[in-house]
Coordinates of C-alpha atoms and ligand atoms in Angstrom, one line a residue:
M1 CA 0.0 0.0 0.0
A2 CA 2.9 2.3 0.8
E3 CA 4.1 1.9 -2.8
F4 CA 0.8 3.3 -4.1
D5 CA 0.3 6.0 -1.6
A6 CA 3.8 7.3 -2.0
G7 CA 4.2 6.9 -5.8
V8 CA 0.7 7.3 -7.2
G9 CA -1.1 9.3 -4.4
R10 CA -4.7 8.8 -3.1
D11 CA -6.4 11.2 -5.5
R12 CA -6.2 9.2 -8.7
L13 CA -6.3 5.5 -9.7
V14 CA -3.1 3.7 -10.7
T15 CA -2.7 3.5 -14.5
E16 CA -0.5 1.8 -17.1
S17 CA 1.9 4.7 -17.0
D18 CA 2.8 3.9 -13.3
M19 CA 3.7 0.3 -14.1
R20 CA 7.4 0.8 -14.5
D21 CA 7.6 2.2 -10.9
L22 CA 5.6 -0.6 -9.2
S23 CA 8.7 -2.6 -8.6
Y24 CA 7.6 -4.1 -5.2
L25 CA 4.2 -5.1 -6.6
K26 CA 5.9 -6.8 -9.6
A27 CA 8.3 -8.5 -7.2
C28 CA 5.3 -9.9 -5.3
I29 CA 3.8 -11.2 -8.6
R30 CA 7.1 -12.8 -9.5
E31 CA 7.3 -14.4 -6.1
A32 CA 3.8 -15.8 -6.6
F33 CA 4.8 -17.2 -10.0
R34 CA 8.0 -18.7 -8.5
L35 CA 6.1 -20.6 -5.8
H36 CA 2.9 -21.3 -7.8
P37 CA 3.6 -21.3 -11.5
Y38 CA 0.5 -20.4 -13.6
H39 CA 1.2 -23.0 -16.2
S40 CA 1.4 -26.7 -15.7
F41 CA 2.7 -27.6 -19.3
N42 CA 6.1 -28.4 -18.1
P43 CA 5.8 -31.0 -15.3
S44 CA 9.0 -29.8 -13.5
C45 CA 8.1 -26.1 -13.5
V46 CA 7.2 -26.0 -9.8
A47 CA 10.5 -27.6 -8.8
I48 CA 12.6 -25.1 -10.8
G49 CA 11.3 -22.2 -8.8
Q50 CA 11.7 -24.0 -5.5
N51 CA 15.2 -25.2 -6.0
P52 CA 17.1 -24.6 -2.7
R53 CA 20.4 -24.3 -4.6
A54 CA 19.0 -21.2 -6.4
F55 CA 16.8 -19.6 -3.6
D56 CA 17.4 -19.3 0.1
D57 CA 14.4 -20.6 2.1
P58 CA 12.7 -21.5 -1.2
L59 CA 9.3 -22.2 0.3
E60 CA 9.1 -18.7 1.9
F61 CA 7.2 -15.9 0.2
R62 CA 9.8 -13.2 0.1
P63 CA 9.3 -10.7 -2.7
E64 CA 12.5 -8.7 -1.8
R65 CA 14.6 -11.5 -3.5
H66 CA 13.4 -10.2 -6.9
L67 CA 14.6 -6.7 -6.2
L68 CA 18.1 -8.2 -6.1
L69 CA 17.5 -10.1 -9.4
A70 CA 16.2 -6.9 -11.0
V71 CA 17.1 -6.4 -14.7
G72 CA 18.2 -2.7 -14.3
R73 CA 18.0 0.5 -12.3
T74 CA 16.4 3.9 -12.9
A75 CA 16.5 7.1 -11.0
S76 CA 13.4 6.0 -9.1
G77 CA 14.6 2.5 -8.2
V78 CA 15.1 -1.0 -9.7
V79 CA 13.4 -2.3 -12.9
V80 CA 11.5 -5.5 -12.3
W81 CA 9.9 -7.5 -15.1
L82 CA 7.5 -10.4 -14.8
V83 CA 9.2 -12.5 -17.5
E84 CA 12.2 -14.5 -16.3
P85 CA 14.4 -15.1 -19.4
K86 CA 17.1 -17.0 -17.4
L87 CA 14.5 -19.5 -16.2
W88 CA 15.3 -19.2 -12.5
F89 CA 11.5 -20.0 -12.3
I90 CA 8.8 -20.2 -14.9
S91 CA 6.5 -17.2 -15.5
F92 CA 6.1 -16.8 -19.2
S93 CA 8.9 -19.2 -20.1
T94 CA 11.1 -18.2 -23.0
G95 CA 12.3 -19.3 -26.5
R96 CA 10.2 -20.5 -29.4
R97 CA 7.6 -22.0 -27.2
G98 CA 7.6 -19.1 -24.7
C99 CA 4.3 -17.3 -24.1
P100 CA 3.3 -15.0 -27.1
G101 CA 1.0 -13.2 -24.7
L102 CA 3.8 -11.8 -22.5
S103 CA 3.0 -8.1 -22.9
L104 CA -0.8 -8.5 -22.5
G105 CA -0.4 -11.0 -19.7
T106 CA 2.0 -8.7 -17.8
L107 CA -0.3 -5.7 -18.3
I108 CA -3.4 -7.4 -17.2
T109 CA -1.8 -9.1 -14.2
V110 CA 0.0 -6.0 -12.9
M111 CA -2.9 -3.6 -13.5
L112 CA -5.5 -5.9 -12.0
L113 CA -3.6 -6.6 -8.8
A114 CA -2.5 -2.9 -8.5
R115 CA -6.1 -1.7 -8.7
L116 CA -7.4 -4.3 -6.3
L117 CA -4.8 -3.3 -3.8
Q118 CA -4.9 0.4 -4.3
G119 CA -8.6 0.6 -4.3
F120 CA -9.7 -1.7 -1.5
H121 CA -8.9 -2.9 2.0
W122 CA -9.2 -6.6 2.1
S123 CA -10.5 -8.6 5.1
K124 CA -12.0 -11.9 6.1
P125 CA -15.8 -12.0 5.5
P126 CA -17.9 -12.0 8.7
G127 CA -18.0 -15.5 10.3
V128 CA -14.8 -16.6 8.6
D129 CA -11.8 -16.9 11.0
R130 CA -9.3 -18.7 8.8
I131 CA -8.3 -18.4 5.1
Q132 CA -7.1 -21.5 3.5
L133 CA -4.5 -21.0 0.7
R134 CA -3.9 -24.7 -0.1
E135 CA -3.2 -25.8 -3.6
A136 CA -5.5 -28.4 -5.1
A137 CA -4.0 -31.9 -5.1
A138 CA -4.2 -32.4 -8.9
S139 CA -3.6 -28.9 -10.3
L140 CA -2.0 -25.6 -9.6
V141 CA -5.1 -23.7 -8.6
L142 CA -6.4 -23.2 -5.1
A143 CA -8.2 -26.1 -3.4
D144 CA -10.9 -23.7 -2.2
P145 CA -12.0 -20.5 -3.8
L146 CA -10.6 -17.4 -2.1
V147 CA -13.5 -15.3 -0.8
L148 CA -12.6 -11.9 0.8
Q149 CA -14.5 -8.7 1.7
A150 CA -13.5 -5.6 -0.1
T151 CA -13.9 -2.1 1.4
P152 CA -13.1 1.0 -0.6
R153 CA -10.1 2.9 0.6
L154 CA -10.0 5.9 -1.8
P155 CA -12.3 9.0 -2.2
A156 CA -15.7 7.9 -3.5
H157 CA -15.6 10.0 -6.7
L158 CA -12.7 7.8 -8.0
Y159 CA -15.0 4.8 -8.1
E160 CA -17.9 6.7 -9.8
S161 CA -15.7 8.0 -12.7
E162 CA -14.6 4.4 -13.5
T163 CA -18.2 3.2 -14.0
Q164 CA -19.4 5.9 -16.4
Ligands
LIG1 C1 0.0 -13.9 -16.5 C2 -0.4 -14.3 -17.8 C3 0.3 -15.4 -18.5 C4 1.3 -16.3 -18.1 C5 2.0 -16.4 -16.8 C6 1.5 -17.2 -19.3 C7 2.5 -18.2 -19.3 C8 2.6 -19.1 -20.3 C9 3.6 -20.2 -20.3 C10 4.5 -20.6 -19.1 C11 3.5 -20.8 -21.5 C12 4.2 -22.1 -21.9 C13 5.5 -21.8 -22.6 C14 6.2 -23.2 -22.8 O1 5.6 -24.2 -23.0 O2 7.4 -23.1 -22.8 C15 2.5 -20.1 -22.3 C16 2.1 -20.5 -23.5 C17 1.2 -19.8 -24.3 N1 0.5 -18.6 -23.9 FE1 0.7 -17.6 -22.1 N2 0.7 -16.8 -20.3 C18 0.0 -15.7 -19.9 C19 -0.9 -15.0 -20.7 C20 -1.2 -15.2 -22.0 C21 -2.1 -14.4 -22.8 C22 -2.7 -13.1 -22.3 C23 -2.1 -15.0 -24.0 C24 -2.8 -14.6 -25.3 C25 -3.4 -13.4 -25.5 C26 -1.3 -16.2 -24.0 C27 -1.1 -17.1 -25.0 C28 -0.3 -18.2 -25.0 C29 -0.2 -19.2 -26.1 C30 -0.9 -19.1 -27.4 C31 0.8 -20.1 -25.6 C32 1.3 -21.4 -26.4 C33 2.5 -21.0 -27.1 C34 3.1 -22.3 -27.9 O3 2.9 -23.4 -27.4 O4 3.7 -22.1 -28.9 N3 -0.7 -16.3 -22.7 N4 2.0 -19.1 -21.5

C-alpha cells in the first residue's frame, strides 16, 4: 500500500503509466509465480522455482529477493519484469515455445492486482476466522476459492468515474 500512496497518491487511480515504478508489486507477482507457476505444461516447472540451490528458504514468500535479481536500475529504483528469461523459475517461459501473450499478460496481471490493492482494504468475511490457501491436489489452482470482503479505501468519486 505504501508503494501506491507514496508513488501514485490517493487522488487518482493507478494506470499503465505507473507500471514501471511498481517494482515491489511486480516483485510480489514474480514471487507468486515462483512458488505457484501459472502454467502446468512443463511437469517440473514447480521444482525449478523452489530449487534450494537457487533460492534461500525456497518455500518462503519473500518478494524482496526479486529486487536483487532486477534487470536494471532507474533514478526511481530498480526495474522489475515479470518475465524470467534466465528461467530461475517459470512465469512466461522463453524461447520459441515461450508465451506469445507476454505483454498483454504482464499488463493485465499488474494492473488488476494494482487496482485491487490500491482501491480496497481486504478482510475476512464475517464469520470466517481462517483463510485456506492450499493448492488443489491435482492442479496448480487453489483447493478452495478465495473469498474476501473488499472495502473502498480511496475517495468515493474515483469509483464513480470508473463506471461511467
Ligand atoms: C499472466 C499471464 C500469462 C502467463 C503467466 C503465461 C504463461 C505461459 C507459459 C509458461 C506458457 C508455456 C510456454 C512453454 O511451453 O514453454 C504459455 C504459452 C502460451 N501462452 Fe501464455 N501466459 C499468460 C498470458 C497469456 C495471454 C494473455 C495470451 C494470449 C493473449 C497467452 C497465449 C499463450 C499461447 C498461445 C501459448 C502457447 C505457445 C506455444 O505453445 O507455442 N498467454 N503461456
